[in-house]
Amino acid sequence: GDPPGFSLEDCSSQRNLSESGRQQARLIGEASRSRNVPVGRVLSSQWCRCKETARLLALAQVEEYPVLNSFFSDRSTARYQTEALARFVSQPPLGGNTILVTHQVNITELTGVWPASGELVVIRPDGQGGFAVAGRLRPGG
């Protein structure tokens, strides 16, 4: 979680990326480009570390998507956000893959996967109004 009293508008009040995290983001972007992974959109939580990760991927213009915001400290929005995200990822993306940059708590609630820091969880629509975890890509792996 973030320090008490953090503000979305003030990056200095939040837990931010380390240099290792920045390097991971750059490497993920480079690996995606070198493999010609088609990316149509990059959506990010409004937390500074997520927006920075999304920008460092350098795969598409970053769009803030509040449904991806952490509910670690306030579970009152967990159900709404998870249901909205489930509907979103159940639809086939248009114009290439959609990259979502979010938080462990959101990923775990949506998929049941507890990702490591910097880990990617790949999900795909199942064609029947749902989605499935297609794989996981761990840092350095």
CSV table of N, CA and C in Angstrom, one decimal:
chain,number,residue,atom,x,y,z
A,1,GLY,N,0.8,-1.2,0.0
A,1,GLY,CA,0.0,0.0,0.0
A,1,GLY,C,0.8,1.3,0.0
A,2,ASP,N,0.2,2.4,-0.1
A,2,ASP,CA,0.8,3.7,-0.1
A,2,ASP,C,0.9,4.2,1.3
A,3,PRO,N,1.7,5.2,1.5
A,3,PRO,CA,1.8,5.9,2.8
A,3,PRO,C,0.5,6.5,3.2
A,4,PRO,N,0.2,6.6,4.5
A,4,PRO,CA,-1.0,7.3,5.0
A,4,PRO,C,-1.0,8.7,4.4
A,5,GLY,N,-2.2,9.2,4.0
A,5,GLY,CA,-2.4,10.5,3.5
A,5,GLY,C,-1.9,10.8,2.1
A,6,PHE,N,-1.6,9.7,1.3
A,6,PHE,CA,-1.1,9.9,-0.1
A,6,PHE,C,-2.2,10.6,-0.9
A,7,SER,N,-1.8,11.2,-2.0
A,7,SER,CA,-2.7,11.9,-2.9
A,7,SER,C,-2.4,11.4,-4.3
A,8,LEU,N,-3.4,11.2,-5.1
A,8,LEU,CA,-3.2,10.8,-6.5
A,8,LEU,C,-2.6,12.0,-7.3
A,9,GLU,N,-2.8,13.2,-6.8
A,9,GLU,CA,-2.3,14.4,-7.5
A,9,GLU,C,-0.9,14.7,-7.2
A,10,ASP,N,-0.3,14.0,-6.1
A,10,ASP,CA,1.0,14.3,-5.7
A,10,ASP,C,1.9,13.1,-5.6
A,11,CYS,N,2.7,12.9,-6.7
A,11,CYS,CA,3.5,11.7,-6.8
A,11,CYS,C,4.5,11.5,-5.6
A,12,SER,N,4.9,12.6,-5.0
A,12,SER,CA,5.8,12.6,-3.9
A,12,SER,C,5.2,12.0,-2.7
A,13,SER,N,3.9,11.9,-2.6
A,13,SER,CA,3.2,11.3,-1.5
A,13,SER,C,2.9,9.8,-1.6
A,14,GLN,N,3.3,9.3,-2.8
A,14,GLN,CA,3.0,7.9,-3.1
A,14,GLN,C,4.2,7.0,-3.1
A,15,ARG,N,4.0,5.7,-3.0
A,15,ARG,CA,5.1,4.8,-3.3
A,15,ARG,C,5.3,4.8,-4.8
A,16,ASN,N,6.6,5.0,-5.2
A,16,ASN,CA,6.9,5.1,-6.6
A,16,ASN,C,7.8,4.0,-7.1
A,17,LEU,N,8.0,4.0,-8.4
A,17,LEU,CA,8.8,3.0,-9.0
A,17,LEU,C,10.3,3.1,-8.6
A,18,SER,N,10.9,2.0,-8.4
A,18,SER,CA,12.4,2.0,-8.2
A,18,SER,C,13.1,2.0,-9.6
A,19,GLU,N,14.3,2.2,-9.6
A,19,GLU,CA,15.1,2.1,-10.9
A,19,GLU,C,14.9,0.7,-11.5
A,20,SER,N,14.9,-0.3,-10.6
A,20,SER,CA,14.6,-1.7,-11.1
A,20,SER,C,13.3,-1.8,-11.8
A,21,GLY,N,12.2,-1.2,-11.2
A,21,GLY,CA,10.9,-1.2,-11.8
A,21,GLY,C,10.9,-0.4,-13.1
A,22,ARG,N,11.6,0.7,-13.2
A,22,ARG,CA,11.7,1.4,-14.5
A,22,ARG,C,12.3,0.6,-15.5
A,23,GLN,N,13.4,-0.1,-15.2
A,23,GLN,CA,14.1,-1.0,-16.1
A,23,GLN,C,13.2,-2.1,-16.6
A,24,GLN,N,12.5,-2.7,-15.7
A,24,GLN,CA,11.5,-3.8,-16.0
A,24,GLN,C,10.5,-3.3,-17.1
A,25,ALA,N,10.0,-2.1,-16.8
A,25,ALA,CA,9.0,-1.5,-17.8
A,25,ALA,C,9.6,-1.3,-19.2
A,26,ARG,N,10.8,-0.8,-19.2
A,26,ARG,CA,11.5,-0.6,-20.5
A,26,ARG,C,11.7,-1.9,-21.2
A,27,LEU,N,12.2,-2.9,-20.4
A,27,LEU,CA,12.4,-4.2,-21.0
A,27,LEU,C,11.2,-4.9,-21.6
A,28,ILE,N,10.1,-4.7,-20.8
A,28,ILE,CA,8.8,-5.3,-21.3
A,28,ILE,C,8.4,-4.6,-22.6
A,29,GLY,N,8.5,-3.3,-22.7
A,29,GLY,CA,8.2,-2.6,-23.9
A,29,GLY,C,9.1,-3.1,-25.1
A,30,GLU,N,10.4,-3.1,-24.8
A,30,GLU,CA,11.4,-3.6,-25.9
A,30,GLU,C,11.0,-5.0,-26.3
A,31,ALA,N,10.8,-5.9,-25.4
A,31,ALA,CA,10.4,-7.3,-25.8
A,31,ALA,C,9.2,-7.3,-26.6
A,32,SER,N,8.2,-6.5,-26.2
A,32,SER,CA,6.9,-6.5,-27.0
A,32,SER,C,7.2,-6.0,-28.4
A,33,ARG,N,7.9,-5.0,-28.6
A,33,ARG,CA,8.2,-4.4,-29.9
A,33,ARG,C,9.1,-5.4,-30.7
A,34,SER,N,10.1,-6.0,-30.1
A,34,SER,CA,10.9,-6.9,-30.9
A,34,SER,C,10.2,-8.2,-31.3
A,35,ARG,N,9.1,-8.5,-30.7
A,35,ARG,CA,8.2,-9.7,-31.0
A,35,ARG,C,7.0,-9.2,-31.9
A,36,ASN,N,7.0,-8.0,-32.2
A,36,ASN,CA,5.9,-7.4,-33.0
A,36,ASN,C,4.5,-7.7,-32.4
A,37,VAL,N,4.4,-7.6,-31.1
A,37,VAL,CA,3.1,-7.7,-30.4
A,37,VAL,C,2.3,-6.5,-30.8
A,38,PRO,N,1.1,-6.7,-31.4
A,38,PRO,CA,0.3,-5.6,-31.8
A,38,PRO,C,-0.4,-5.0,-30.5
A,39,VAL,N,-0.2,-3.7,-30.3
A,39,VAL,CA,-0.8,-3.0,-29.1
A,39,VAL,C,-1.7,-1.9,-29.7
A,40,GLY,N,-2.9,-1.9,-29.3
A,40,GLY,CA,-3.9,-0.9,-29.7
A,40,GLY,C,-4.0,0.2,-28.7
A,41,ARG,N,-4.0,-0.2,-27.4
A,41,ARG,CA,-4.2,0.7,-26.3
A,41,ARG,C,-3.4,0.3,-25.1
A,42,VAL,N,-3.0,1.3,-24.3
A,42,VAL,CA,-2.4,1.2,-23.0
A,42,VAL,C,-3.2,1.9,-22.0
A,43,LEU,N,-3.9,1.2,-21.1
A,43,LEU,CA,-4.7,1.8,-20.1
A,43,LEU,C,-4.0,1.7,-18.7
A,44,SER,N,-4.1,2.7,-17.9
A,44,SER,CA,-3.4,2.7,-16.6
A,44,SER,C,-4.2,3.2,-15.5
A,45,SER,N,-4.0,2.7,-14.3
A,45,SER,CA,-4.4,3.2,-13.1
A,45,SER,C,-4.0,4.6,-13.0
A,46,GLN,N,-4.6,5.4,-12.1
A,46,GLN,CA,-4.2,6.8,-12.0
A,46,GLN,C,-3.0,7.0,-11.0
A,47,TRP,N,-2.6,5.9,-10.4
A,47,TRP,CA,-1.4,6.0,-9.5
A,47,TRP,C,-0.2,6.4,-10.3
A,48,CYS,N,0.7,7.2,-9.7
A,48,CYS,CA,1.9,7.6,-10.5
A,48,CYS,C,2.8,6.5,-10.9
A,49,ARG,N,3.0,5.5,-10.1
A,49,ARG,CA,3.9,4.4,-10.5
A,49,ARG,C,3.3,3.6,-11.7
A,50,CYS,N,2.0,3.5,-11.8
A,50,CYS,CA,1.3,2.8,-12.9
A,50,CYS,C,1.5,3.6,-14.2
A,51,LYS,N,1.2,4.9,-14.0
A,51,LYS,CA,1.3,5.8,-15.2
A,51,LYS,C,2.7,5.8,-15.7
A,52,GLU,N,3.7,5.9,-14.8
A,52,GLU,CA,5.1,5.9,-15.2
A,52,GLU,C,5.4,4.5,-15.9
A,53,THR,N,5.0,3.4,-15.4
A,53,THR,CA,5.2,2.1,-16.0
A,53,THR,C,4.6,2.1,-17.4
A,54,ALA,N,3.4,2.6,-17.5
A,54,ALA,CA,2.7,2.6,-18.8
A,54,ALA,C,3.5,3.4,-19.8
A,55,ARG,N,4.0,4.6,-19.4
A,55,ARG,CA,4.7,5.5,-20.3
A,55,ARG,C,6.1,4.8,-20.7
A,56,LEU,N,6.7,4.2,-19.8
A,56,LEU,CA,8.0,3.6,-20.1
A,56,LEU,C,7.9,2.4,-21.0
A,57,LEU,N,6.8,1.7,-21.0
A,57,LEU,CA,6.6,0.7,-22.0
A,57,LEU,C,6.7,1.2,-23.4
A,58,ALA,N,6.3,2.4,-23.6
A,58,ALA,CA,6.4,3.1,-24.9
A,58,ALA,C,5.8,2.2,-26.0
A,59,LEU,N,4.5,1.8,-25.8
A,59,LEU,CA,3.8,0.9,-26.7
A,59,LEU,C,2.7,1.6,-27.4
A,60,ALA,N,2.1,2.6,-26.7
A,60,ALA,CA,1.0,3.4,-27.2
A,60,ALA,C,0.8,4.6,-26.3
A,61,GLN,N,0.0,5.5,-26.7
A,61,GLN,CA,-0.4,6.6,-25.8
A,61,GLN,C,-1.1,6.1,-24.6
A,62,VAL,N,-0.8,6.6,-23.4
A,62,VAL,CA,-1.3,6.1,-22.2
A,62,VAL,C,-2.6,6.8,-21.9
A,63,GLU,N,-3.7,6.0,-21.5
A,63,GLU,CA,-5.0,6.6,-21.1
A,63,GLU,C,-5.2,6.2,-19.7
A,64,GLU,N,-5.6,7.1,-18.9
A,64,GLU,CA,-6.0,6.8,-17.5
A,64,GLU,C,-7.3,6.1,-17.5
A,65,TYR,N,-7.4,5.1,-16.7
A,65,TYR,CA,-8.7,4.3,-16.6
A,65,TYR,C,-8.9,4.0,-15.2
A,66,PRO,N,-9.8,4.8,-14.5
A,66,PRO,CA,-10.0,4.7,-13.1
A,66,PRO,C,-10.4,3.3,-12.6
A,67,VAL,N,-11.0,2.5,-13.4
A,67,VAL,CA,-11.4,1.2,-13.0
A,67,VAL,C,-10.2,0.4,-12.5
A,68,LEU,N,-9.0,0.8,-13.0
A,68,LEU,CA,-7.7,0.1,-12.7
A,68,LEU,C,-7.1,0.6,-11.4
A,69,ASN,N,-7.7,1.6,-10.8
A,69,ASN,CA,-7.2,2.2,-9.5
A,69,ASN,C,-7.2,1.2,-8.4
A,70,SER,N,-6.2,1.2,-7.5
A,70,SER,CA,-6.1,0.3,-6.4
A,70,SER,C,-7.3,0.5,-5.4
A,71,PHE,N,-7.8,-0.6,-4.9
A,71,PHE,CA,-8.8,-0.6,-3.8
A,71,PHE,C,-8.2,-1.2,-2.6
A,72,PHE,N,-6.9,-1.3,-2.5
A,72,PHE,CA,-6.2,-1.9,-1.4
A,72,PHE,C,-6.6,-1.3,-0.1
A,73,SER,N,-6.7,0.0,0.0
A,73,SER,CA,-7.0,0.7,1.2
A,73,SER,C,-8.5,1.0,1.4
A,74,ASP,N,-9.3,0.8,0.4
A,74,ASP,CA,-10.7,1.1,0.5
A,74,ASP,C,-11.5,0.0,-0.4
A,75,ARG,N,-11.8,-1.1,0.3
A,75,ARG,CA,-12.5,-2.2,-0.4
A,75,ARG,C,-13.9,-1.9,-0.9
A,76,SER,N,-14.4,-0.7,-0.5
A,76,SER,CA,-15.8,-0.4,-0.9
A,76,SER,C,-16.1,-0.4,-2.4
A,77,THR,N,-15.1,-0.2,-3.2
A,77,THR,CA,-15.2,-0.1,-4.6
A,77,THR,C,-14.8,-1.4,-5.3
A,78,ALA,N,-14.3,-2.4,-4.6
A,78,ALA,CA,-13.7,-3.6,-5.2
A,78,ALA,C,-14.7,-4.3,-6.1
A,79,ARG,N,-15.9,-4.5,-5.6
A,79,ARG,CA,-16.9,-5.3,-6.4
A,79,ARG,C,-17.2,-4.5,-7.7
A,80,TYR,N,-17.5,-3.2,-7.6
A,80,TYR,CA,-17.9,-2.5,-8.8
A,80,TYR,C,-16.7,-2.5,-9.8
A,81,GLN,N,-15.5,-2.2,-9.3
A,81,GLN,CA,-14.3,-2.1,-10.2
A,81,GLN,C,-14.0,-3.5,-10.9
A,82,THR,N,-14.1,-4.5,-10.1
A,82,THR,CA,-13.8,-5.8,-10.6
A,82,THR,C,-14.9,-6.3,-11.6
A,83,GLU,N,-16.1,-6.0,-11.4
A,83,GLU,CA,-17.2,-6.3,-12.3
A,83,GLU,C,-17.0,-5.5,-13.6
A,84,ALA,N,-16.7,-4.3,-13.5
A,84,ALA,CA,-16.5,-3.4,-14.7
A,84,ALA,C,-15.3,-3.9,-15.5
A,85,LEU,N,-14.2,-4.2,-14.8
A,85,LEU,CA,-13.0,-4.7,-15.5
A,85,LEU,C,-13.3,-6.1,-16.1
A,86,ALA,N,-14.0,-7.0,-15.5
A,86,ALA,CA,-14.4,-8.3,-16.1
A,86,ALA,C,-15.1,-8.1,-17.4
A,87,ARG,N,-16.1,-7.2,-17.4
A,87,ARG,CA,-16.9,-6.9,-18.6
A,87,ARG,C,-15.9,-6.4,-19.7
A,88,PHE,N,-15.0,-5.5,-19.3
A,88,PHE,CA,-14.1,-4.9,-20.3
A,88,PHE,C,-13.2,-6.0,-20.9
A,89,VAL,N,-12.6,-6.8,-20.1
A,89,VAL,CA,-11.6,-7.8,-20.6
A,89,VAL,C,-12.3,-8.9,-21.3
A,90,SER,N,-13.6,-9.1,-21.2
A,90,SER,CA,-14.4,-10.1,-21.8
A,90,SER,C,-14.7,-9.8,-23.3
A,91,GLN,N,-14.4,-8.6,-23.7
A,91,GLN,CA,-14.7,-8.1,-25.1
A,91,GLN,C,-13.4,-8.2,-25.8
A,92,PRO,N,-13.4,-8.7,-27.1
A,92,PRO,CA,-12.2,-8.6,-27.9
A,92,PRO,C,-11.7,-7.2,-28.1
A,93,PRO,N,-10.4,-7.0,-28.0
A,93,PRO,CA,-9.9,-5.6,-28.2
A,93,PRO,C,-9.9,-5.3,-29.7
A,94,LEU,N,-10.0,-4.0,-30.0
A,94,LEU,CA,-10.0,-3.5,-31.4
A,94,LEU,C,-8.6,-2.9,-31.7
A,95,GLY,N,-8.1,-3.3,-32.8
A,95,GLY,CA,-6.8,-2.7,-33.2
A,95,GLY,C,-5.6,-3.1,-32.5
A,96,GLY,N,-5.6,-4.3,-32.0
A,96,GLY,CA,-4.4,-4.8,-31.2
A,96,GLY,C,-4.7,-5.1,-29.8
A,97,ASN,N,-3.8,-5.7,-29.1
A,97,ASN,CA,-3.9,-6.0,-27.7
A,97,ASN,C,-4.0,-4.7,-26.8
A,98,THR,N,-4.7,-4.9,-25.7
A,98,THR,CA,-4.9,-3.8,-24.8
A,98,THR,C,-4.0,-4.1,-23.6
A,99,ILE,N,-3.1,-3.2,-23.2
A,99,ILE,CA,-2.2,-3.4,-22.1
A,99,ILE,C,-2.9,-2.7,-20.9
A,100,LEU,N,-3.1,-3.3,-19.8
A,100,LEU,CA,-3.6,-2.7,-18.6
A,100,LEU,C,-2.6,-2.7,-17.5
A,101,VAL,N,-2.3,-1.5,-17.0
A,101,VAL,CA,-1.3,-1.4,-15.9
A,101,VAL,C,-2.1,-1.0,-14.6
A,102,THR,N,-2.0,-2.0,-13.7
A,102,THR,CA,-2.8,-1.8,-12.5
A,102,THR,C,-2.1,-2.4,-11.3
A,103,HIS,N,-2.8,-2.8,-10.3
A,103,HIS,CA,-2.2,-3.2,-9.0
A,103,HIS,C,-2.5,-4.6,-8.7
A,104,GLN,N,-1.6,-5.2,-7.8
A,104,GLN,CA,-1.8,-6.6,-7.4
A,104,GLN,C,-3.2,-6.9,-7.0
A,105,VAL,N,-3.7,-6.1,-6.1
A,105,VAL,CA,-5.0,-6.4,-5.5
A,105,VAL,C,-6.1,-6.5,-6.6
A,106,ASN,N,-6.0,-5.7,-7.6
A,106,ASN,CA,-7.0,-5.7,-8.7
A,106,ASN,C,-6.8,-6.9,-9.5
A,107,ILE,N,-5.6,-7.3,-9.8
A,107,ILE,CA,-5.3,-8.5,-10.7
A,107,ILE,C,-5.8,-9.7,-9.9
A,108,THR,N,-5.5,-9.8,-8.6
A,108,THR,CA,-5.8,-11.0,-7.9
A,108,THR,C,-7.4,-11.1,-7.8
A,109,GLU,N,-8.0,-10.0,-7.5
A,109,GLU,CA,-9.5,-10.1,-7.4
A,109,GLU,C,-10.1,-10.5,-8.7
A,110,LEU,N,-9.6,-10.0,-9.9
A,110,LEU,CA,-10.1,-10.3,-11.2
A,110,LEU,C,-9.8,-11.8,-11.6
A,111,THR,N,-8.6,-12.2,-11.4
A,111,THR,CA,-8.1,-13.5,-11.9
A,111,THR,C,-7.8,-14.6,-10.9
A,112,GLY,N,-7.7,-14.3,-9.7
A,112,GLY,CA,-7.2,-15.3,-8.7
A,112,GLY,C,-5.7,-15.5,-8.7
A,113,VAL,N,-5.0,-14.8,-9.6
A,113,VAL,CA,-3.5,-14.9,-9.7
A,113,VAL,C,-2.9,-13.8,-8.7
A,114,TRP,N,-1.9,-14.2,-7.9
A,114,TRP,CA,-1.2,-13.3,-7.1
A,114,TRP,C,0.1,-13.0,-7.8
A,115,PRO,N,0.2,-11.9,-8.6
A,115,PRO,CA,1.4,-11.7,-9.4
A,115,PRO,C,2.6,-11.2,-8.6
A,116,ALA,N,3.8,-11.5,-9.0
A,116,ALA,CA,5.0,-10.9,-8.5
A,116,ALA,C,5.1,-9.5,-9.0
A,117,SER,N,5.9,-8.7,-8.3
A,117,SER,CA,6.1,-7.3,-8.8
A,117,SER,C,6.7,-7.4,-10.2
A,118,GLY,N,6.2,-6.7,-11.1
A,118,GLY,CA,6.7,-6.6,-12.5
A,118,GLY,C,6.2,-7.8,-13.4
A,119,GLU,N,5.4,-8.7,-12.8
A,119,GLU,CA,4.9,-9.8,-13.6
A,119,GLU,C,3.7,-9.4,-14.4
A,120,LEU,N,3.6,-10.0,-15.6
A,120,LEU,CA,2.4,-9.8,-16.5
A,120,LEU,C,1.5,-11.0,-16.4
A,121,VAL,N,0.2,-10.7,-16.3
A,121,VAL,CA,-0.8,-11.7,-16.4
A,121,VAL,C,-1.5,-11.5,-17.7
A,122,VAL,N,-1.5,-12.5,-18.6
A,122,VAL,CA,-2.1,-12.4,-19.9
A,122,VAL,C,-3.5,-13.0,-19.9
A,123,ILE,N,-4.5,-12.2,-20.2
A,123,ILE,CA,-5.9,-12.7,-20.2
A,123,ILE,C,-6.4,-12.5,-21.6
A,124,ARG,N,-7.4,-13.3,-22.0
A,124,ARG,CA,-8.0,-13.2,-23.3
A,124,ARG,C,-9.5,-13.5,-23.1
A,125,PRO,N,-10.3,-12.8,-24.0
A,125,PRO,CA,-11.7,-13.1,-24.0
A,125,PRO,C,-11.9,-14.6,-24.4
A,126,ASP,N,-12.9,-15.2,-23.8
A,126,ASP,CA,-13.2,-16.6,-24.2
A,126,ASP,C,-14.2,-16.8,-25.3
A,127,GLY,N,-14.7,-15.7,-25.8
A,127,GLY,CA,-15.7,-15.8,-26.9
A,127,GLY,C,-17.1,-16.1,-26.4
A,128,GLN,N,-17.3,-16.3,-25.1
A,128,GLN,CA,-18.6,-16.6,-24.6
A,128,GLN,C,-19.0,-15.6,-23.5
A,129,GLY,N,-18.4,-14.4,-23.6
A,129,GLY,CA,-18.8,-13.3,-22.6
A,129,GLY,C,-17.9,-13.4,-21.3
A,130,GLY,N,-16.9,-14.2,-21.3
A,130,GLY,CA,-16.0,-14.2,-20.2
A,130,GLY,C,-14.6,-14.1,-20.6
A,131,PHE,N,-13.7,-14.5,-19.8
A,131,PHE,CA,-12.3,-14.4,-20.1
A,131,PHE,C,-11.5,-15.5,-19.4
A,132,ALA,N,-10.3,-15.8,-19.8
A,132,ALA,CA,-9.5,-16.8,-19.2
A,132,ALA,C,-8.0,-16.3,-19.1
A,133,VAL,N,-7.3,-16.8,-18.1
A,133,VAL,CA,-5.9,-16.5,-17.9
A,133,VAL,C,-5.2,-17.3,-19.0
A,134,ALA,N,-4.5,-16.6,-19.9
A,134,ALA,CA,-3.8,-17.3,-21.0
A,134,ALA,C,-2.4,-17.6,-20.6
A,135,GLY,N,-1.8,-16.9,-19.7
A,135,GLY,CA,-0.4,-17.2,-19.3
A,135,GLY,C,0.1,-16.1,-18.3
A,136,ARG,N,1.3,-16.3,-17.9
A,136,ARG,CA,2.0,-15.4,-17.0
A,136,ARG,C,3.4,-15.2,-17.5
A,137,LEU,N,3.9,-14.0,-17.5
A,137,LEU,CA,5.3,-13.7,-17.8
A,137,LEU,C,5.9,-13.0,-16.6
A,138,ARG,N,6.9,-13.7,-16.1
A,138,ARG,CA,7.5,-13.2,-14.9
A,138,ARG,C,8.8,-12.4,-15.3
A,139,PRO,N,9.1,-11.4,-14.5
A,139,PRO,CA,10.3,-10.6,-14.8
A,139,PRO,C,11.6,-11.5,-14.9
A,140,GLY,N,12.3,-11.3,-16.0
A,140,GLY,CA,13.5,-12.1,-16.3
A,140,GLY,C,13.2,-13.4,-16.8
A,141,GLY,N,12.0,-13.8,-17.0
A,141,GLY,CA,11.6,-15.1,-17.5
A,141,GLY,C,10.9,-15.0,-18.8
